DNA sequence: TTTT
DNA sequence: TTTT
């Protein structure tokens, strides 16, 4: 039973390709930004748009789905909670804050091919970074057994059945 | 019609008496903090609580209701949206950020008398600050006509009809 | 200020082309169904999908947007509230209930061309029904002045600027 | 990952003491109604209140908390989803529908002693029905070991430590 | 059937 | 800085 509630619902577009890190324990963390746009009237009575950028962080299975299917421009529905981390800046000694949305669940609203100028869902390219992972890799969410991700890359035609959710 | 969604739902307790400011135009702004508590398992598998402090800002009529009925300890349901303001620190020149919840609607969950060690809903005390307002003052939400706030303070018994919502 | 909260958030697909009715006062009402799908484990531990059909009702400007841009298959984000109407069945005398979602806001998640086997967003066809209106007509939400909807139909290439939201 | 969203947020008052049933497997089901009130303007421009009654159903641990702590008049925050069951009426043969909110989580907003004219949280009374359970009974959520519910009833003073959440 |  |  909840004693308090801290709930966020966002629907917007991803600003850049997500950054994926692996933890020592082999789990994944995805970080990315999401833009929402508010239309409101200014003092002069004119409608103006204000874009809000949210810092999102996702873990584990959700991070893997993001790694594999979310890229710059993707339209996403997100449920999560607000969390603010604070630390003391090493140089200035100042208290610093960063507010992030801890993602609980997402719904992908961009079809394949939509949502970004980059490659498709399985680009096969690799950054080569040590703890930087790339979409298109095998996901623990993919439970099709041997063949898994390779099939995803090599199949001549990708059907809906190839998408593991 | 919305193109994007930026929605926050919070239920928690107010950390301090809200700060109320008046704008040049005679409108009100209420600023206050709200605590939510998350229970999660740490690495050792023990349940630990983490308290999250949210910075809330409310305007106009909602600010007046907050001025009049919300105080330290009040339990509150809040709907709003996330907004991050940024500015350049004058001394260090650094970019600074502050994330706030812009309040759209609230529901007061503390009965009168609950939610704080301080006085009741109409303390009658005054800070004397130039643009700092105190609960118990006349509210534009109070539409009882002449007598308004004074009656609220002087009446021997406050009934439900005295609460303007 | 709210005393209670009755809030619904849905994201799903429209089951049929919406029905549009006009009120005596010249306002519009849109009725349509929206499907959401729940994945849960049955008694045997197998994942099963259950589709839930929601009856949605929208009014005024939102109804017009739905008339003009929503059709069978459209993916939609909806905010609203739950409302149950009841009446006595004329033949059996029984009390009957119908629960509907009163739509407050929507976000269209299907691009143009997506979301339905039917015509595009501006079919130009007409049912001819007395109080049955068709997408593609001039909308009070369309504020492009003279030319409005006709341009929408006749233009050789529809750009984003043609979509009035 | 979600493909669709079906989410309900309610904050209101419980209409009657919840009904608790036990399943053959020893699990619990709680059924109760919750009222929300909408204030809207009627045709004449007057504010009118409309009370909406929601049928809620909770399972397992949540059902036990409801059994033990929720009663007529309790103020409750609820998260859940909409579900409509249908069946064929045995006598008339008609299709019948009942829309219910399947409860995922609750937050109790009535303090002990608040929210109902009836007894306290541990009335100790029993209906005697075979599959009808009463608040105050032993809960699997209560992990105080031997003594459990009896202690709850017989203790001269109930402290916060007696509440298992 | 609740609540204020 | 809240609350239980």
mmCIF file of N, CA, C and O in Angstrom, chain B residues 7-86:
data_model
loop_
_atom_site.group_PDB
_atom_site.id
_atom_site.type_symbol
_atom_site.label_atom_id
_atom_site.label_comp_id
_atom_site.label_asym_id
_atom_site.label_seq_id
_atom_site.Cartn_x
_atom_site.Cartn_y
_atom_site.Cartn_z
ATOM 1 N N UNK B 7 2.725 15.373 -17.287
ATOM 2 C CA UNK B 7 1.753 15.309 -16.198
ATOM 3 C C UNK B 7 2.379 14.683 -14.961
ATOM 4 O O UNK B 7 3.067 13.670 -15.045
ATOM 5 N N UNK B 8 2.122 15.314 -13.830
ATOM 6 C CA UNK B 8 2.663 14.839 -12.560
ATOM 7 C C UNK B 8 1.521 14.676 -11.565
ATOM 8 O O UNK B 8 0.648 15.539 -11.493
ATOM 9 N N UNK B 9 1.544 13.578 -10.832
ATOM 10 C CA UNK B 9 0.596 13.368 -9.749
ATOM 11 C C UNK B 9 1.384 13.064 -8.494
ATOM 12 O O UNK B 9 2.178 12.122 -8.462
ATOM 13 N N UNK B 10 1.163 13.894 -7.480
ATOM 14 C CA UNK B 10 1.878 13.725 -6.216
ATOM 15 C C UNK B 10 0.879 13.652 -5.071
ATOM 16 O O UNK B 10 -0.164 14.301 -5.097
ATOM 17 N N UNK B 11 1.224 12.852 -4.085
ATOM 18 C CA UNK B 11 0.452 12.817 -2.848
ATOM 19 C C UNK B 11 1.480 12.704 -1.735
ATOM 20 O O UNK B 11 2.235 11.726 -1.675
ATOM 21 N N UNK B 12 1.528 13.718 -0.909
ATOM 22 C CA UNK B 12 2.534 13.704 0.151
ATOM 23 C C UNK B 12 2.282 14.791 1.162
ATOM 24 O O UNK B 12 1.178 15.344 1.241
ATOM 25 N N UNK B 13 3.316 15.115 1.929
ATOM 26 C CA UNK B 13 3.177 16.074 3.014
ATOM 27 C C UNK B 13 4.018 17.322 2.771
ATOM 28 O O UNK B 13 5.162 17.235 2.314
ATOM 29 N N UNK B 14 3.448 18.433 3.128
ATOM 30 C CA UNK B 14 4.109 19.719 2.936
ATOM 31 C C UNK B 14 5.202 19.902 3.992
ATOM 32 O O UNK B 14 4.987 19.655 5.173
ATOM 33 N N UNK B 15 6.393 20.344 3.530
ATOM 34 C CA UNK B 15 7.545 20.408 4.426
ATOM 35 C C UNK B 15 7.594 21.616 5.333
ATOM 36 O O UNK B 15 8.068 21.537 6.474
ATOM 37 N N UNK B 16 7.153 22.725 4.846
ATOM 38 C CA UNK B 16 7.173 23.979 5.604
ATOM 39 C C UNK B 16 5.934 24.780 5.239
ATOM 40 O O UNK B 16 5.311 24.532 4.204
ATOM 41 N N UNK B 17 5.643 25.780 6.033
ATOM 42 C CA UNK B 17 4.561 26.672 5.639
ATOM 43 C C UNK B 17 4.888 27.277 4.274
ATOM 44 O O UNK B 17 6.007 27.735 4.046
ATOM 45 N N UNK B 18 3.916 27.270 3.362
ATOM 46 C CA UNK B 18 4.154 27.826 2.025
ATOM 47 C C UNK B 18 4.573 29.285 2.069
ATOM 48 O O UNK B 18 4.185 30.033 2.972
ATOM 49 N N UNK B 19 5.379 29.687 1.106
ATOM 50 C CA UNK B 19 5.718 31.100 0.929
ATOM 51 C C UNK B 19 4.783 31.678 -0.111
ATOM 52 O O UNK B 19 4.628 31.127 -1.200
ATOM 53 N N UNK B 20 4.198 32.819 0.233
ATOM 54 C CA UNK B 20 3.247 33.456 -0.677
ATOM 55 C C UNK B 20 3.810 34.804 -1.112
ATOM 56 O O UNK B 20 4.259 35.594 -0.279
ATOM 57 N N UNK B 21 3.821 35.026 -2.396
ATOM 58 C CA UNK B 21 4.248 36.320 -2.922
ATOM 59 C C UNK B 21 3.129 36.893 -3.782
ATOM 60 O O UNK B 21 2.340 36.147 -4.357
ATOM 61 N N UNK B 22 3.088 38.202 -3.824
ATOM 62 C CA UNK B 22 2.119 38.857 -4.699
ATOM 63 C C UNK B 22 2.853 39.434 -5.893
ATOM 64 O O UNK B 22 3.959 39.953 -5.761
ATOM 65 N N UNK B 23 2.247 39.310 -7.042
ATOM 66 C CA UNK B 23 2.855 39.907 -8.227
ATOM 67 C C UNK B 23 2.447 41.372 -8.309
ATOM 68 O O UNK B 23 1.524 41.823 -7.607
ATOM 69 N N UNK B 24 3.127 42.099 -9.180
ATOM 70 C CA UNK B 24 2.777 43.506 -9.380
ATOM 71 C C UNK B 24 1.312 43.641 -9.793
ATOM 72 O O UNK B 24 0.621 44.591 -9.421
ATOM 73 N N UNK B 25 0.839 42.656 -10.530
ATOM 74 C CA UNK B 25 -0.529 42.710 -11.014
ATOM 75 C C UNK B 25 -1.574 42.304 -9.982
ATOM 76 O O UNK B 25 -2.760 42.248 -10.283
ATOM 77 N N UNK B 26 -1.121 42.004 -8.757
ATOM 78 C CA UNK B 26 -2.079 41.658 -7.718
ATOM 79 C C UNK B 26 -2.430 40.186 -7.679
ATOM 80 O O UNK B 26 -3.304 39.762 -6.933
ATOM 81 N N UNK B 27 -1.735 39.406 -8.469
ATOM 82 C CA UNK B 27 -1.966 37.971 -8.464
ATOM 83 C C UNK B 27 -1.024 37.311 -7.446
ATOM 84 O O UNK B 27 -0.075 37.933 -6.974
ATOM 85 N N UNK B 28 -1.303 36.074 -7.097
ATOM 86 C CA UNK B 28 -0.512 35.413 -6.068
ATOM 87 C C UNK B 28 0.284 34.226 -6.607
ATOM 88 O O UNK B 28 -0.113 33.588 -7.577
ATOM 89 N N UNK B 29 1.397 33.977 -5.944
ATOM 90 C CA UNK B 29 2.247 32.835 -6.252
ATOM 91 C C UNK B 29 2.568 32.136 -4.930
ATOM 92 O O UNK B 29 3.004 32.777 -3.973
ATOM 93 N N UNK B 30 2.325 30.847 -4.874
ATOM 94 C CA UNK B 30 2.647 30.068 -3.672
ATOM 95 C C UNK B 30 3.764 29.088 -3.997
ATOM 96 O O UNK B 30 3.712 28.402 -5.013
ATOM 97 N N UNK B 31 4.789 29.060 -3.145
ATOM 98 C CA UNK B 31 5.904 28.125 -3.309
ATOM 99 C C UNK B 31 6.003 27.276 -2.053
ATOM 100 O O UNK B 31 5.966 27.794 -0.946
ATOM 101 N N UNK B 32 6.147 25.991 -2.260
ATOM 102 C CA UNK B 32 6.292 25.117 -1.100
ATOM 103 C C UNK B 32 6.893 23.799 -1.531
ATOM 104 O O UNK B 32 7.002 23.502 -2.712
ATOM 105 N N UNK B 33 7.323 23.043 -0.544
ATOM 106 C CA UNK B 33 7.936 21.742 -0.814
ATOM 107 C C UNK B 33 6.988 20.643 -0.359
ATOM 108 O O UNK B 33 6.217 20.816 0.579
ATOM 109 N N UNK B 34 7.061 19.536 -1.059
ATOM 110 C CA UNK B 34 6.202 18.399 -0.743
ATOM 111 C C UNK B 34 7.068 17.145 -0.720
ATOM 112 O O UNK B 34 7.878 16.926 -1.630
ATOM 113 N N UNK B 35 6.894 16.350 0.314
ATOM 114 C CA UNK B 35 7.689 15.133 0.449
ATOM 115 C C UNK B 35 6.894 13.913 0.015
ATOM 116 O O UNK B 35 5.743 13.740 0.389
ATOM 117 N N UNK B 36 7.534 13.085 -0.785
ATOM 118 C CA UNK B 36 6.997 11.753 -1.032
ATOM 119 C C UNK B 36 8.063 10.752 -0.596
ATOM 120 O O UNK B 36 9.251 11.073 -0.589
ATOM 121 N N UNK B 37 7.635 9.581 -0.225
ATOM 122 C CA UNK B 37 8.576 8.586 0.283
ATOM 123 C C UNK B 37 8.451 7.306 -0.519
ATOM 124 O O UNK B 37 7.358 6.785 -0.688
ATOM 125 N N UNK B 38 9.581 6.863 -0.995
ATOM 126 C CA UNK B 38 9.640 5.645 -1.789
ATOM 127 C C UNK B 38 10.216 4.518 -0.958
ATOM 128 O O UNK B 38 11.275 4.693 -0.343
ATOM 129 N N UNK B 39 9.577 3.405 -0.972
ATOM 130 C CA UNK B 39 10.131 2.237 -0.294
ATOM 131 C C UNK B 39 10.702 1.305 -1.352
ATOM 132 O O UNK B 39 10.002 0.873 -2.256
ATOM 133 N N UNK B 40 11.978 1.017 -1.247
ATOM 134 C CA UNK B 40 12.570 0.095 -2.220
ATOM 135 C C UNK B 40 13.607 -0.775 -1.511
ATOM 136 O O UNK B 40 14.041 -0.486 -0.404
ATOM 137 N N UNK B 41 13.970 -1.837 -2.173
ATOM 138 C CA UNK B 41 14.949 -2.759 -1.599
ATOM 139 C C UNK B 41 16.367 -2.308 -1.951
ATOM 140 O O UNK B 41 16.647 -1.997 -3.113
ATOM 141 N N UNK B 42 17.238 -2.255 -0.994
ATOM 142 C CA UNK B 42 18.636 -1.914 -1.297
ATOM 143 C C UNK B 42 19.390 -3.175 -1.725
ATOM 144 O O UNK B 42 18.803 -4.249 -1.888
ATOM 145 N N UNK B 43 20.693 -3.027 -1.937
ATOM 146 C CA UNK B 43 21.496 -4.151 -2.414
ATOM 147 C C UNK B 43 21.444 -5.368 -1.471
ATOM 148 O O UNK B 43 21.467 -6.511 -1.918
ATOM 149 N N UNK B 44 21.374 -5.076 -0.182
ATOM 150 C CA UNK B 44 21.352 -6.166 0.798
ATOM 151 C C UNK B 44 19.965 -6.814 0.907
ATOM 152 O O UNK B 44 19.773 -7.746 1.691
ATOM 153 N N UNK B 45 19.016 -6.274 0.172
ATOM 154 C CA UNK B 45 17.686 -6.846 0.221
ATOM 155 C C UNK B 45 16.817 -6.302 1.341
ATOM 156 O O UNK B 45 15.723 -6.788 1.584
ATOM 157 N N UNK B 46 17.313 -5.273 2.027
ATOM 158 C CA UNK B 46 16.520 -4.646 3.082
ATOM 159 C C UNK B 46 15.668 -3.510 2.512
ATOM 160 O O UNK B 46 16.086 -2.797 1.612
ATOM 161 N N UNK B 47 14.491 -3.336 3.086
ATOM 162 C CA UNK B 47 13.637 -2.237 2.668
ATOM 163 C C UNK B 47 14.208 -0.936 3.227
ATOM 164 O O UNK B 47 14.475 -0.840 4.416
ATOM 165 N N UNK B 48 14.368 0.015 2.362
ATOM 166 C CA UNK B 48 14.787 1.335 2.833
ATOM 167 C C UNK B 48 13.865 2.403 2.253
ATOM 168 O O UNK B 48 13.380 2.274 1.138
ATOM 169 N N UNK B 49 13.664 3.449 3.043
ATOM 170 C CA UNK B 49 12.835 4.561 2.599
ATOM 171 C C UNK B 49 13.718 5.661 2.044
ATOM 172 O O UNK B 49 14.772 5.956 2.592
ATOM 173 N N UNK B 50 13.288 6.256 0.980
ATOM 174 C CA UNK B 50 13.970 7.414 0.422
ATOM 175 C C UNK B 50 12.940 8.519 0.263
ATOM 176 O O UNK B 50 11.930 8.352 -0.426
ATOM 177 N N UNK B 51 13.211 9.620 0.894
ATOM 178 C CA UNK B 51 12.286 10.749 0.802
ATOM 179 C C UNK B 51 12.698 11.660 -0.330
ATOM 180 O O UNK B 51 13.849 12.047 -0.448
ATOM 181 N N UNK B 52 11.734 11.983 -1.143
ATOM 182 C CA UNK B 52 11.958 12.877 -2.279
ATOM 183 C C UNK B 52 11.277 14.209 -1.980
ATOM 184 O O UNK B 52 10.111 14.246 -1.598
ATOM 185 N N UNK B 53 12.029 15.286 -2.140
ATOM 186 C CA UNK B 53 11.431 16.618 -1.919
ATOM 187 C C UNK B 53 11.173 17.282 -3.253
ATOM 188 O O UNK B 53 12.076 17.457 -4.067
ATOM 189 N N UNK B 54 9.926 17.674 -3.454
ATOM 190 C CA UNK B 54 9.515 18.328 -4.689
ATOM 191 C C UNK B 54 9.267 19.815 -4.432
ATOM 192 O O UNK B 54 8.649 20.174 -3.432
ATOM 193 N N UNK B 55 9.738 20.650 -5.355
ATOM 194 C CA UNK B 55 9.494 22.090 -5.258
ATOM 195 C C UNK B 55 8.247 22.436 -6.055
ATOM 196 O O UNK B 55 8.248 22.291 -7.276
ATOM 197 N N UNK B 56 7.224 22.897 -5.377
ATOM 198 C CA UNK B 56 5.966 23.177 -6.063
ATOM 199 C C UNK B 56 5.713 24.678 -6.155
ATOM 200 O O UNK B 56 6.065 25.427 -5.247
ATOM 201 N N UNK B 57 5.082 25.071 -7.238
ATOM 202 C CA UNK B 57 4.721 26.471 -7.437
ATOM 203 C C UNK B 57 3.285 26.525 -7.936
ATOM 204 O O UNK B 57 2.930 25.819 -8.882
ATOM 205 N N UNK B 58 2.481 27.334 -7.273
ATOM 206 C CA UNK B 58 1.083 27.475 -7.680
ATOM 207 C C UNK B 58 0.764 28.944 -7.897
ATOM 208 O O UNK B 58 1.391 29.822 -7.300
ATOM 209 N N UNK B 59 -0.216 29.197 -8.736
ATOM 210 C CA UNK B 59 -0.545 30.569 -9.105
ATOM 211 C C UNK B 59 -2.011 30.887 -8.821
ATOM 212 O O UNK B 59 -2.827 30.005 -8.636
ATOM 213 N N UNK B 60 -2.260 32.159 -8.786
ATOM 214 C CA UNK B 60 -3.614 32.698 -8.771
ATOM 215 C C UNK B 60 -4.520 32.064 -7.711
ATOM 216 O O UNK B 60 -4.193 32.057 -6.530
ATOM 217 N N UNK B 61 -5.663 31.597 -8.147
ATOM 218 C CA UNK B 61 -6.650 31.098 -7.195
ATOM 219 C C UNK B 61 -6.096 29.938 -6.363
ATOM 220 O O UNK B 61 -6.343 29.840 -5.159
ATOM 221 N N UNK B 62 -5.356 29.051 -7.041
ATOM 222 C CA UNK B 62 -4.789 27.920 -6.308
ATOM 223 C C UNK B 62 -3.791 28.407 -5.261
ATOM 224 O O UNK B 62 -3.721 27.875 -4.146
ATOM 225 N N UNK B 63 -3.037 29.444 -5.596
ATOM 226 C CA UNK B 63 -2.086 30.007 -4.626
ATOM 227 C C UNK B 63 -2.813 30.566 -3.408
ATOM 228 O O UNK B 63 -2.341 30.449 -2.266
ATOM 229 N N UNK B 64 -3.962 31.147 -3.645
ATOM 230 C CA UNK B 64 -4.720 31.710 -2.527
ATOM 231 C C UNK B 64 -5.287 30.621 -1.608
ATOM 232 O O UNK B 64 -5.322 30.770 -0.390
ATOM 233 N N UNK B 65 -5.752 29.548 -2.233
ATOM 234 C CA UNK B 65 -6.251 28.424 -1.423
ATOM 235 C C UNK B 65 -5.101 27.863 -0.592
ATOM 236 O O UNK B 65 -5.264 27.549 0.597
ATOM 237 N N UNK B 66 -3.951 27.768 -1.206
ATOM 238 C CA UNK B 66 -2.794 27.262 -0.474
ATOM 239 C C UNK B 66 -2.439 28.215 0.673
ATOM 240 O O UNK B 66 -2.174 27.791 1.796
ATOM 241 N N UNK B 67 -2.443 29.497 0.377
ATOM 242 C CA UNK B 67 -2.166 30.486 1.426
ATOM 243 C C UNK B 67 -3.112 30.296 2.611
ATOM 244 O O UNK B 67 -2.709 30.363 3.766
ATOM 245 N N UNK B 68 -4.360 30.008 2.311
ATOM 246 C CA UNK B 68 -5.360 29.996 3.360
ATOM 247 C C UNK B 68 -5.509 28.650 4.072
ATOM 248 O O UNK B 68 -5.967 28.599 5.209
ATOM 249 N N UNK B 69 -5.153 27.571 3.406
ATOM 250 C CA UNK B 69 -5.479 26.265 3.985
ATOM 251 C C UNK B 69 -4.344 25.265 4.054
ATOM 252 O O UNK B 69 -4.532 24.167 4.592
ATOM 253 N N UNK B 70 -3.209 25.574 3.499
ATOM 254 C CA UNK B 70 -2.101 24.614 3.515
ATOM 255 C C UNK B 70 -1.013 25.119 4.448
ATOM 256 O O UNK B 70 -0.648 26.294 4.420
ATOM 257 N N UNK B 71 -0.503 24.220 5.256
ATOM 258 C CA UNK B 71 0.617 24.605 6.115
ATOM 259 C C UNK B 71 1.567 23.422 6.277
ATOM 260 O O UNK B 71 1.318 22.335 5.736
ATOM 261 N N UNK B 72 2.636 23.651 6.971
ATOM 262 C CA UNK B 72 3.603 22.593 7.260
ATOM 263 C C UNK B 72 2.877 21.339 7.738
ATOM 264 O O UNK B 72 2.068 21.409 8.670
ATOM 265 N N UNK B 73 3.177 20.241 7.131
ATOM 266 C CA UNK B 73 2.580 18.983 7.555
ATOM 267 C C UNK B 73 1.313 18.597 6.814
ATOM 268 O O UNK B 73 0.908 17.433 6.845
ATOM 269 N N UNK B 74 0.684 19.534 6.148
ATOM 270 C CA UNK B 74 -0.563 19.217 5.420
ATOM 271 C C UNK B 74 -0.341 18.087 4.437
ATOM 272 O O UNK B 74 0.666 18.035 3.738
ATOM 273 N N UNK B 75 -1.310 17.202 4.381
ATOM 274 C CA UNK B 75 -1.294 16.147 3.352
ATOM 275 C C UNK B 75 -2.047 16.664 2.146
ATOM 276 O O UNK B 75 -3.164 17.181 2.276
ATOM 277 N N UNK B 76 -1.424 16.517 0.969
ATOM 278 C CA UNK B 76 -1.946 17.151 -0.232
ATOM 279 C C UNK B 76 -1.878 16.202 -1.425
ATOM 280 O O UNK B 76 -0.894 15.484 -1.601
ATOM 281 N N UNK B 77 -2.912 16.201 -2.249
ATOM 282 C CA UNK B 77 -2.888 15.599 -3.579
ATOM 283 C C UNK B 77 -2.656 16.725 -4.565
ATOM 284 O O UNK B 77 -3.308 17.776 -4.487
ATOM 285 N N UNK B 78 -1.750 16.543 -5.496
ATOM 286 C CA UNK B 78 -1.383 17.596 -6.437
ATOM 287 C C UNK B 78 -1.331 17.052 -7.868
ATOM 288 O O UNK B 78 -0.760 15.984 -8.104
ATOM 289 N N UNK B 79 -1.921 17.776 -8.788
ATOM 290 C CA UNK B 79 -1.701 17.526 -10.212
ATOM 291 C C UNK B 79 -0.942 18.697 -10.805
ATOM 292 O O UNK B 79 -1.242 19.851 -10.502
ATOM 293 N N UNK B 80 -0.001 18.398 -11.646
ATOM 294 C CA UNK B 80 0.756 19.491 -12.233
ATOM 295 C C UNK B 80 1.613 19.018 -13.377
ATOM 296 O O UNK B 80 1.375 17.962 -13.968
ATOM 297 N N UNK B 81 2.606 19.840 -13.688
ATOM 298 C CA UNK B 81 3.546 19.470 -14.746
ATOM 299 C C UNK B 81 4.960 19.838 -14.309
ATOM 300 O O UNK B 81 5.158 20.662 -13.407
ATOM 301 N N UNK B 82 5.928 19.223 -14.955
ATOM 302 C CA UNK B 82 7.326 19.452 -14.625
ATOM 303 C C UNK B 82 7.857 20.611 -15.445
ATOM 304 O O UNK B 82 7.590 20.700 -16.645
ATOM 305 N N UNK B 83 8.599 21.474 -14.769
ATOM 306 C CA UNK B 83 9.245 22.567 -15.494
ATOM 307 C C UNK B 83 10.624 22.820 -14.885
ATOM 308 O O UNK B 83 10.765 22.893 -13.664
ATOM 309 N N UNK B 84 11.622 22.946 -15.730
ATOM 310 C CA UNK B 84 12.973 23.217 -15.239
ATOM 311 C C UNK B 84 13.408 24.600 -15.700
ATOM 312 O O UNK B 84 13.414 24.892 -16.897
ATOM 313 N N UNK B 85 13.728 25.434 -14.745
ATOM 314 C CA UNK B 85 14.241 26.763 -15.055
ATOM 315 C C UNK B 85 15.760 26.708 -15.008
ATOM 316 O O UNK B 85 16.352 25.969 -14.218
ATOM 317 N N UNK B 86 16.396 27.486 -15.831
ATOM 318 C CA UNK B 86 17.856 27.541 -15.803
ATOM 319 C C UNK B 86 18.304 28.989 -15.841
ATOM 320 O O UNK B 86 17.604 29.865 -16.346
#
